[in-house]
Amino acid sequence: PVLTIIRPAETSGCSRDFMQLVSGYRLFLLFRKARPHLCYMVVVRQYWAMKNYITGDVARFGADYARLAVWDGWHIIELQCFPVSKTTDIQTWIINKQKKYRIPNHRCIVDEDGVGGGVVDNCDIQGFVNNSIPFNGENYQNLQTQCGYKLADHINATEVGIDEDLISTADKEEIIRELEQLQTWKADSDGKLKLKPKEEIKMDIGCSPDWRDMFLMRAWFDYNEYDIPDDIERRLGITA
């Protein structure tokens, strides 16, 4: 992996400082400046255009790490890692971030396998079932594979990012190592596309790919999005 710094003068003004994950898993640090002077109507339009999500990989039965993130589009703006999975702590974190960013339940998802099922039920949010059937009849082994391929598409389109202040150098290296495991695997007898199995990943990197799983769950919303009407401002009575 190559670390490249892009200076402020080389980027257009935007709202946050992001670390971008791009094709080949190079890292770009994009330094962006805030634009605080916005009129009320512009803020309203930006609010409706912005889409926040929560994804979480809940450690199975206390193993590995539980990793949760708040997304603004495809950029992570808040992050929490629990070394030991206490469902009450995870549920409290999710509810607090929902309130902070006004994220509805249908834009929150955690893995429903193992202890994650309790979080799904108690928070009344979406559940990610790794081995479930892919959406739209697409030719993938399962849902996890489908979302893994979709995540790779977004990474290669330089759309995936994380606020650089949220992670350490060690975290960056771990994220890169795990995302490098997004590899096509041998097709099954039905010719369906597969990802490198988690068991193989664990053998290669020595741990469960928790970061990868948290990232790829964001792709679930590509197939389950609720469109906001173009005339939402008129419907809410806030047109100029």
PDB file of C-alpha atoms in Angstrom:
ATOM      1  CA  PRO A   1       0.000   0.000   0.000  1.00  0.00           C
ATOM      2  CA  VAL A   2       1.125   3.548  -0.786  1.00  0.00           C
ATOM      3  CA  LEU A   3       0.329   6.575   1.384  1.00  0.00           C
ATOM      4  CA  THR A   4      -0.126   9.777  -0.594  1.00  0.00           C
ATOM      5  CA  ILE A   5      -0.719  13.233   0.859  1.00  0.00           C
ATOM      6  CA  ILE A   6      -2.773  15.695  -1.176  1.00  0.00           C
ATOM      7  CA  ARG A   7      -2.162  19.279  -0.058  1.00  0.00           C
ATOM      8  CA  PRO A   8      -5.090  21.644   0.649  1.00  0.00           C
ATOM      9  CA  ALA A   9      -4.422  23.693  -2.481  1.00  0.00           C
ATOM     10  CA  GLU A  10      -4.938  20.599  -4.614  1.00  0.00           C
ATOM     11  CA  THR A  11      -8.472  19.914  -3.391  1.00  0.00           C
ATOM     12  CA  SER A  12     -11.744  21.770  -3.698  1.00  0.00           C
ATOM     13  CA  GLY A  13     -13.437  23.136  -0.580  1.00  0.00           C
ATOM     14  CA  CYS A  14     -15.673  20.643   1.207  1.00  0.00           C
ATOM     15  CA  SER A  15     -16.935  20.004   4.698  1.00  0.00           C
ATOM     16  CA  ARG A  16     -14.607  17.482   6.337  1.00  0.00           C
ATOM     17  CA  ASP A  17     -11.122  15.998   6.385  1.00  0.00           C
ATOM     18  CA  PHE A  18     -11.285  12.503   4.994  1.00  0.00           C
ATOM     19  CA  MET A  19      -8.971   9.606   4.355  1.00  0.00           C
ATOM     20  CA  GLN A  20     -10.033   8.089   1.038  1.00  0.00           C
ATOM     21  CA  LEU A  21      -9.712   4.417   0.209  1.00  0.00           C
ATOM     22  CA  VAL A  22      -9.143   4.011  -3.516  1.00  0.00           C
ATOM     23  CA  SER A  23      -8.348   1.438  -6.202  1.00  0.00           C
ATOM     24  CA  GLY A  24      -5.335  -0.659  -5.259  1.00  0.00           C
ATOM     25  CA  TYR A  25      -5.950   0.272  -1.612  1.00  0.00           C
ATOM     26  CA  ARG A  26      -3.839   3.401  -1.738  1.00  0.00           C
ATOM     27  CA  LEU A  27      -4.698   5.977   0.916  1.00  0.00           C
ATOM     28  CA  PHE A  28      -5.305   9.612   0.127  1.00  0.00           C
ATOM     29  CA  LEU A  29      -5.566  12.186   2.887  1.00  0.00           C
ATOM     30  CA  LEU A  30      -7.906  14.890   1.659  1.00  0.00           C
ATOM     31  CA  PHE A  31      -7.786  18.107   3.626  1.00  0.00           C
ATOM     32  CA  ARG A  32     -11.014  20.012   3.251  1.00  0.00           C
ATOM     33  CA  LYS A  33     -12.250  23.318   4.637  1.00  0.00           C
ATOM     34  CA  ALA A  34     -15.636  24.036   6.141  1.00  0.00           C
ATOM     35  CA  ARG A  35     -18.122  26.488   4.625  1.00  0.00           C
ATOM     36  CA  PRO A  36     -20.056  27.855   7.607  1.00  0.00           C
ATOM     37  CA  HIS A  37     -21.757  30.782   5.858  1.00  0.00           C
ATOM     38  CA  LEU A  38     -24.820  29.131   4.350  1.00  0.00           C
ATOM     39  CA  CYS A  39     -28.308  30.587   4.181  1.00  0.00           C
ATOM     40  CA  TYR A  40     -31.193  28.730   5.825  1.00  0.00           C
ATOM     41  CA  MET A  41     -32.674  27.324   2.633  1.00  0.00           C
ATOM     42  CA  VAL A  42     -29.334  25.949   1.465  1.00  0.00           C
ATOM     43  CA  VAL A  43     -28.874  24.212   4.823  1.00  0.00           C
ATOM     44  CA  VAL A  44     -32.338  22.676   4.494  1.00  0.00           C
ATOM     45  CA  ARG A  45     -31.587  21.341   1.006  1.00  0.00           C
ATOM     46  CA  GLN A  46     -28.245  19.940   2.146  1.00  0.00           C
ATOM     47  CA  TYR A  47     -29.935  18.269   5.115  1.00  0.00           C
ATOM     48  CA  TRP A  48     -32.306  16.336   2.900  1.00  0.00           C
ATOM     49  CA  ALA A  49     -29.540  15.474   0.441  1.00  0.00           C
ATOM     50  CA  MET A  50     -27.347  14.085   3.217  1.00  0.00           C
ATOM     51  CA  LYS A  51     -27.897  10.441   4.123  1.00  0.00           C
ATOM     52  CA  ASN A  52     -26.493   9.052   7.333  1.00  0.00           C
ATOM     53  CA  TYR A  53     -26.276   5.370   8.167  1.00  0.00           C
ATOM     54  CA  ILE A  54     -25.024   3.110  10.956  1.00  0.00           C
ATOM     55  CA  THR A  55     -23.361  -0.228  10.309  1.00  0.00           C
ATOM     56  CA  GLY A  56     -21.954  -2.612  12.864  1.00  0.00           C
ATOM     57  CA  ASP A  57     -20.094  -5.891  13.009  1.00  0.00           C
ATOM     58  CA  VAL A  58     -20.996  -7.320  16.417  1.00  0.00           C
ATOM     59  CA  ALA A  59     -18.441  -9.814  17.724  1.00  0.00           C
ATOM     60  CA  ARG A  60     -19.820 -13.314  17.979  1.00  0.00           C
ATOM     61  CA  PHE A  61     -20.295 -14.482  21.555  1.00  0.00           C
ATOM     62  CA  GLY A  62     -17.616 -12.139  22.918  1.00  0.00           C
ATOM     63  CA  ALA A  63     -14.935 -13.051  20.354  1.00  0.00           C
ATOM     64  CA  ASP A  64     -12.949 -10.553  18.264  1.00  0.00           C
ATOM     65  CA  TYR A  65     -13.973  -6.862  18.183  1.00  0.00           C
ATOM     66  CA  ALA A  66     -17.332  -5.220  17.731  1.00  0.00           C
ATOM     67  CA  ARG A  67     -16.929  -2.345  15.262  1.00  0.00           C
ATOM     68  CA  LEU A  68     -19.600   0.257  14.571  1.00  0.00           C
ATOM     69  CA  ALA A  69     -19.632   3.324  12.361  1.00  0.00           C
ATOM     70  CA  VAL A  70     -21.758   6.313  11.440  1.00  0.00           C
ATOM     71  CA  TRP A  71     -21.669   7.112   7.729  1.00  0.00           C
ATOM     72  CA  ASP A  72     -22.361  10.316   5.834  1.00  0.00           C
ATOM     73  CA  GLY A  73     -23.014   8.840   2.423  1.00  0.00           C
ATOM     74  CA  TRP A  74     -19.991   6.602   1.914  1.00  0.00           C
ATOM     75  CA  HIS A  75     -17.749   8.424   4.407  1.00  0.00           C
ATOM     76  CA  ILE A  76     -17.348   7.316   8.022  1.00  0.00           C
ATOM     77  CA  ILE A  77     -17.715  10.263  10.402  1.00  0.00           C
ATOM     78  CA  GLU A  78     -17.901   8.445  13.769  1.00  0.00           C
ATOM     79  CA  LEU A  79     -16.454   5.144  14.874  1.00  0.00           C
ATOM     80  CA  GLN A  80     -16.544   2.907  17.934  1.00  0.00           C
ATOM     81  CA  CYS A  81     -14.714  -0.332  18.663  1.00  0.00           C
ATOM     82  CA  PHE A  82     -15.662  -2.578  21.576  1.00  0.00           C
ATOM     83  CA  PRO A  83     -12.984  -5.145  22.575  1.00  0.00           C
ATOM     84  CA  VAL A  84     -15.658  -7.126  24.401  1.00  0.00           C
ATOM     85  CA  SER A  85     -19.194  -7.277  23.023  1.00  0.00           C
ATOM     86  CA  LYS A  86     -21.703  -6.124  25.616  1.00  0.00           C
ATOM     87  CA  THR A  87     -24.981  -5.816  23.785  1.00  0.00           C
ATOM     88  CA  THR A  88     -26.217  -3.137  26.177  1.00  0.00           C
ATOM     89  CA  ASP A  89     -23.222  -0.909  25.384  1.00  0.00           C
ATOM     90  CA  ILE A  90     -23.664  -1.483  21.665  1.00  0.00           C
ATOM     91  CA  GLN A  91     -27.378  -0.735  21.789  1.00  0.00           C
ATOM     92  CA  THR A  92     -26.800   2.459  23.794  1.00  0.00           C
ATOM     93  CA  TRP A  93     -24.177   3.642  21.299  1.00  0.00           C
ATOM     94  CA  ILE A  94     -26.478   3.013  18.345  1.00  0.00           C
ATOM     95  CA  ILE A  95     -29.447   4.795  19.953  1.00  0.00           C
ATOM     96  CA  ASN A  96     -27.312   7.812  20.922  1.00  0.00           C
ATOM     97  CA  LYS A  97     -25.940   8.178  17.400  1.00  0.00           C
ATOM     98  CA  GLN A  98     -29.419   7.816  15.928  1.00  0.00           C
ATOM     99  CA  LYS A  99     -30.536  10.745  18.057  1.00  0.00           C
ATOM    100  CA  LYS A 100     -27.451  12.825  17.294  1.00  0.00           C
ATOM    101  CA  TYR A 101     -27.706  12.428  13.515  1.00  0.00           C
ATOM    102  CA  ARG A 102     -31.458  11.751  13.280  1.00  0.00           C
ATOM    103  CA  ILE A 103     -30.893   8.383  11.670  1.00  0.00           C
ATOM    104  CA  PRO A 104     -34.071   6.307  11.259  1.00  0.00           C
ATOM    105  CA  ASN A 105     -34.101   2.609  12.116  1.00  0.00           C
ATOM    106  CA  HIS A 106     -34.243   1.562   8.474  1.00  0.00           C
ATOM    107  CA  ARG A 107     -30.790   3.123   7.933  1.00  0.00           C
ATOM    108  CA  CYS A 108     -29.107   1.129  10.708  1.00  0.00           C
ATOM    109  CA  ILE A 109     -27.834  -2.418  10.276  1.00  0.00           C
ATOM    110  CA  VAL A 110     -25.723  -4.912  12.225  1.00  0.00           C
ATOM    111  CA  ASP A 111     -24.938  -8.547  11.567  1.00  0.00           C
ATOM    112  CA  GLU A 112     -27.764 -10.730  12.817  1.00  0.00           C
ATOM    113  CA  ASP A 113     -25.606 -13.816  13.335  1.00  0.00           C
ATOM    114  CA  GLY A 114     -24.713 -14.690  16.934  1.00  0.00           C
ATOM    115  CA  VAL A 115     -25.249 -11.984  19.566  1.00  0.00           C
ATOM    116  CA  GLY A 116     -26.041  -9.406  16.888  1.00  0.00           C
ATOM    117  CA  GLY A 117     -29.551 -10.795  16.662  1.00  0.00           C
ATOM    118  CA  GLY A 118     -30.332  -9.396  20.102  1.00  0.00           C
ATOM    119  CA  VAL A 119     -29.147  -5.930  19.067  1.00  0.00           C
ATOM    120  CA  VAL A 120     -31.346  -6.089  15.964  1.00  0.00           C
ATOM    121  CA  ASP A 121     -34.397  -7.027  18.014  1.00  0.00           C
ATOM    122  CA  ASN A 122     -33.859  -4.578  20.867  1.00  0.00           C
ATOM    123  CA  CYS A 123     -33.048  -1.589  18.631  1.00  0.00           C
ATOM    124  CA  ASP A 124     -35.613  -2.589  15.987  1.00  0.00           C
ATOM    125  CA  ILE A 125     -33.071  -2.090  13.191  1.00  0.00           C
ATOM    126  CA  GLN A 126     -32.050  -3.994  10.073  1.00  0.00           C
ATOM    127  CA  GLY A 127     -30.301  -7.344  10.405  1.00  0.00           C
ATOM    128  CA  PHE A 128     -27.542  -8.501   8.062  1.00  0.00           C
ATOM    129  CA  VAL A 129     -27.576 -12.262   7.452  1.00  0.00           C
ATOM    130  CA  ASN A 130     -24.347 -13.204   5.707  1.00  0.00           C
ATOM    131  CA  ASN A 131     -25.522 -16.410   4.049  1.00  0.00           C
ATOM    132  CA  SER A 132     -28.918 -15.130   2.933  1.00  0.00           C
ATOM    133  CA  ILE A 133     -30.060 -14.939  -0.705  1.00  0.00           C
ATOM    134  CA  PRO A 134     -28.655 -12.033  -2.790  1.00  0.00           C
ATOM    135  CA  PHE A 135     -30.962  -9.209  -3.841  1.00  0.00           C
ATOM    136  CA  ASN A 136     -32.527  -8.987  -7.295  1.00  0.00           C
ATOM    137  CA  GLY A 137     -31.528 -12.536  -8.209  1.00  0.00           C
ATOM    138  CA  GLU A 138     -27.943 -11.456  -8.894  1.00  0.00           C
ATOM    139  CA  ASN A 139     -25.371 -14.191  -9.492  1.00  0.00           C
ATOM    140  CA  TYR A 140     -23.613 -14.283  -6.116  1.00  0.00           C
ATOM    141  CA  GLN A 141     -23.120 -17.084  -3.618  1.00  0.00           C
ATOM    142  CA  ASN A 142     -24.862 -15.120  -0.853  1.00  0.00           C
ATOM    143  CA  LEU A 143     -25.622 -11.634   0.471  1.00  0.00           C
ATOM    144  CA  GLN A 144     -22.176 -11.127   1.967  1.00  0.00           C
ATOM    145  CA  THR A 145     -20.558 -11.837  -1.399  1.00  0.00           C
ATOM    146  CA  GLN A 146     -22.937  -9.476  -3.187  1.00  0.00           C
ATOM    147  CA  CYS A 147     -22.193  -6.643  -0.762  1.00  0.00           C
ATOM    148  CA  GLY A 148     -18.461  -7.368  -0.901  1.00  0.00           C
ATOM    149  CA  TYR A 149     -18.433  -6.918  -4.668  1.00  0.00           C
ATOM    150  CA  LYS A 150     -20.514  -3.753  -4.358  1.00  0.00           C
ATOM    151  CA  LEU A 151     -18.108  -2.374  -1.730  1.00  0.00           C
ATOM    152  CA  ALA A 152     -15.190  -3.049  -4.096  1.00  0.00           C
ATOM    153  CA  ASP A 153     -16.998  -1.054  -6.799  1.00  0.00           C
ATOM    154  CA  HIS A 154     -17.325   1.935  -4.464  1.00  0.00           C
ATOM    155  CA  ILE A 155     -13.694   1.682  -3.354  1.00  0.00           C
ATOM    156  CA  ASN A 156     -12.494   1.586  -6.951  1.00  0.00           C
ATOM    157  CA  ALA A 157     -14.667   4.627  -7.690  1.00  0.00           C
ATOM    158  CA  THR A 158     -12.851   6.495  -4.834  1.00  0.00           C
ATOM    159  CA  GLU A 159     -16.132   6.950  -2.963  1.00  0.00           C
ATOM    160  CA  VAL A 160     -15.283   5.306   0.375  1.00  0.00           C
ATOM    161  CA  GLY A 161     -13.634   7.325   3.108  1.00  0.00           C
ATOM    162  CA  ILE A 162     -13.073   7.695   6.827  1.00  0.00           C
ATOM    163  CA  ASP A 163     -12.301  10.761   8.907  1.00  0.00           C
ATOM    164  CA  GLU A 164      -8.570  10.482   9.493  1.00  0.00           C
ATOM    165  CA  ASP A 165      -8.815  11.601  13.122  1.00  0.00           C
ATOM    166  CA  LEU A 166     -10.889   8.534  14.000  1.00  0.00           C
ATOM    167  CA  ILE A 167      -8.236   5.901  13.482  1.00  0.00           C
ATOM    168  CA  SER A 168      -4.638   5.236  14.427  1.00  0.00           C
ATOM    169  CA  THR A 169      -1.820   4.241  12.111  1.00  0.00           C
ATOM    170  CA  ALA A 170      -2.285   0.651  13.259  1.00  0.00           C
ATOM    171  CA  ASP A 171      -5.998   0.856  12.406  1.00  0.00           C
ATOM    172  CA  LYS A 172      -5.185   2.133   8.919  1.00  0.00           C
ATOM    173  CA  GLU A 173      -2.854  -0.780   8.332  1.00  0.00           C
ATOM    174  CA  GLU A 174      -5.439  -3.245   9.615  1.00  0.00           C
ATOM    175  CA  ILE A 175      -8.168  -1.777   7.389  1.00  0.00           C
ATOM    176  CA  ILE A 176      -5.924  -2.024   4.345  1.00  0.00           C
ATOM    177  CA  ARG A 177      -4.938  -5.590   5.173  1.00  0.00           C
ATOM    178  CA  GLU A 178      -8.554  -6.671   5.590  1.00  0.00           C
ATOM    179  CA  LEU A 179      -9.870  -4.896   2.501  1.00  0.00           C
ATOM    180  CA  GLU A 180      -7.120  -6.515   0.472  1.00  0.00           C
ATOM    181  CA  GLN A 181      -8.889  -9.772   1.306  1.00  0.00           C
ATOM    182  CA  LEU A 182     -11.830  -8.754  -0.897  1.00  0.00           C
ATOM    183  CA  GLN A 183     -10.811 -11.326  -3.474  1.00  0.00           C
ATOM    184  CA  THR A 184     -12.746 -13.406  -5.972  1.00  0.00           C
ATOM    185  CA  TRP A 185     -12.748 -17.077  -5.034  1.00  0.00           C
ATOM    186  CA  LYS A 186     -13.441 -20.268  -6.922  1.00  0.00           C
ATOM    187  CA  ALA A 187     -16.929 -20.341  -8.413  1.00  0.00           C
ATOM    188  CA  ASP A 188     -19.237 -23.035  -7.101  1.00  0.00           C
ATOM    189  CA  SER A 189     -20.960 -25.708  -9.215  1.00  0.00           C
ATOM    190  CA  ASP A 190     -23.689 -23.212 -10.153  1.00  0.00           C
ATOM    191  CA  GLY A 191     -21.162 -20.716 -11.458  1.00  0.00           C
ATOM    192  CA  LYS A 192     -22.036 -18.138  -8.777  1.00  0.00           C
ATOM    193  CA  LEU A 193     -19.487 -15.508  -7.818  1.00  0.00           C
ATOM    194  CA  LYS A 194     -17.769 -16.063  -4.464  1.00  0.00           C
ATOM    195  CA  LEU A 195     -15.530 -14.135  -2.093  1.00  0.00           C
ATOM    196  CA  LYS A 196     -12.476 -15.502  -0.352  1.00  0.00           C
ATOM    197  CA  PRO A 197     -13.901 -17.445   2.634  1.00  0.00           C
ATOM    198  CA  LYS A 198     -13.517 -16.007   6.117  1.00  0.00           C
ATOM    199  CA  GLU A 199     -11.675 -19.146   7.247  1.00  0.00           C
ATOM    200  CA  GLU A 200      -9.030 -18.535   4.580  1.00  0.00           C
ATOM    201  CA  ILE A 201      -8.782 -14.881   5.560  1.00  0.00           C
ATOM    202  CA  LYS A 202      -8.224 -15.781   9.203  1.00  0.00           C
ATOM    203  CA  MET A 203      -5.424 -18.138   8.185  1.00  0.00           C
ATOM    204  CA  ASP A 204      -3.757 -15.412   6.099  1.00  0.00           C
ATOM    205  CA  ILE A 205      -4.039 -12.416   8.436  1.00  0.00           C
ATOM    206  CA  GLY A 206      -4.459 -14.116  11.796  1.00  0.00           C
ATOM    207  CA  CYS A 207      -7.793 -12.548  12.780  1.00  0.00           C
ATOM    208  CA  SER A 208     -11.409 -12.190  11.765  1.00  0.00           C
ATOM    209  CA  PRO A 209     -11.978  -9.421   9.149  1.00  0.00           C
ATOM    210  CA  ASP A 210     -14.165  -7.260  11.400  1.00  0.00           C
ATOM    211  CA  TRP A 211     -13.345  -4.028   9.556  1.00  0.00           C
ATOM    212  CA  ARG A 212     -14.169  -5.576   6.200  1.00  0.00           C
ATOM    213  CA  ASP A 213     -17.518  -6.830   7.455  1.00  0.00           C
ATOM    214  CA  MET A 214     -18.465  -3.442   8.898  1.00  0.00           C
ATOM    215  CA  PHE A 215     -17.566  -1.743   5.609  1.00  0.00           C
ATOM    216  CA  LEU A 216     -19.381  -4.175   3.323  1.00  0.00           C
ATOM    217  CA  MET A 217     -22.640  -3.883   5.295  1.00  0.00           C
ATOM    218  CA  ARG A 218     -22.860  -0.292   4.047  1.00  0.00           C
ATOM    219  CA  ALA A 219     -23.470  -1.748   0.568  1.00  0.00           C
ATOM    220  CA  TRP A 220     -26.720  -3.328   1.835  1.00  0.00           C
ATOM    221  CA  PHE A 221     -28.343   0.090   1.529  1.00  0.00           C
ATOM    222  CA  ASP A 222     -27.510   0.245  -2.173  1.00  0.00           C
ATOM    223  CA  TYR A 223     -30.240  -2.362  -2.566  1.00  0.00           C
ATOM    224  CA  ASN A 224     -32.599  -1.073   0.136  1.00  0.00           C
ATOM    225  CA  GLU A 225     -32.795   2.699  -0.136  1.00  0.00           C
ATOM    226  CA  TYR A 226     -35.808   4.907   0.404  1.00  0.00           C
ATOM    227  CA  ASP A 227     -35.954   7.770  -2.084  1.00  0.00           C
ATOM    228  CA  ILE A 228     -36.829  11.257  -0.834  1.00  0.00           C
ATOM    229  CA  PRO A 229     -39.317  13.026  -3.142  1.00  0.00           C
ATOM    230  CA  ASP A 230     -37.949  15.873  -5.256  1.00  0.00           C
ATOM    231  CA  ASP A 231     -40.645  18.161  -3.859  1.00  0.00           C
ATOM    232  CA  ILE A 232     -39.931  17.355  -0.203  1.00  0.00           C
ATOM    233  CA  GLU A 233     -39.484  21.060   0.674  1.00  0.00           C
ATOM    234  CA  ARG A 234     -42.910  21.909  -0.739  1.00  0.00           C
ATOM    235  CA  ARG A 235     -44.509  19.028   1.135  1.00  0.00           C
ATOM    236  CA  LEU A 236     -42.953  20.239   4.380  1.00  0.00           C
ATOM    237  CA  GLY A 237     -44.013  23.824   3.714  1.00  0.00           C
ATOM    238  CA  ILE A 238     -40.481  25.240   3.712  1.00  0.00           C
ATOM    239  CA  THR A 239     -40.211  26.468   0.118  1.00  0.00           C
ATOM    240  CA  ALA A 240     -38.967  29.992  -0.391  1.00  0.00           C
TER     241      ALA A 240
END
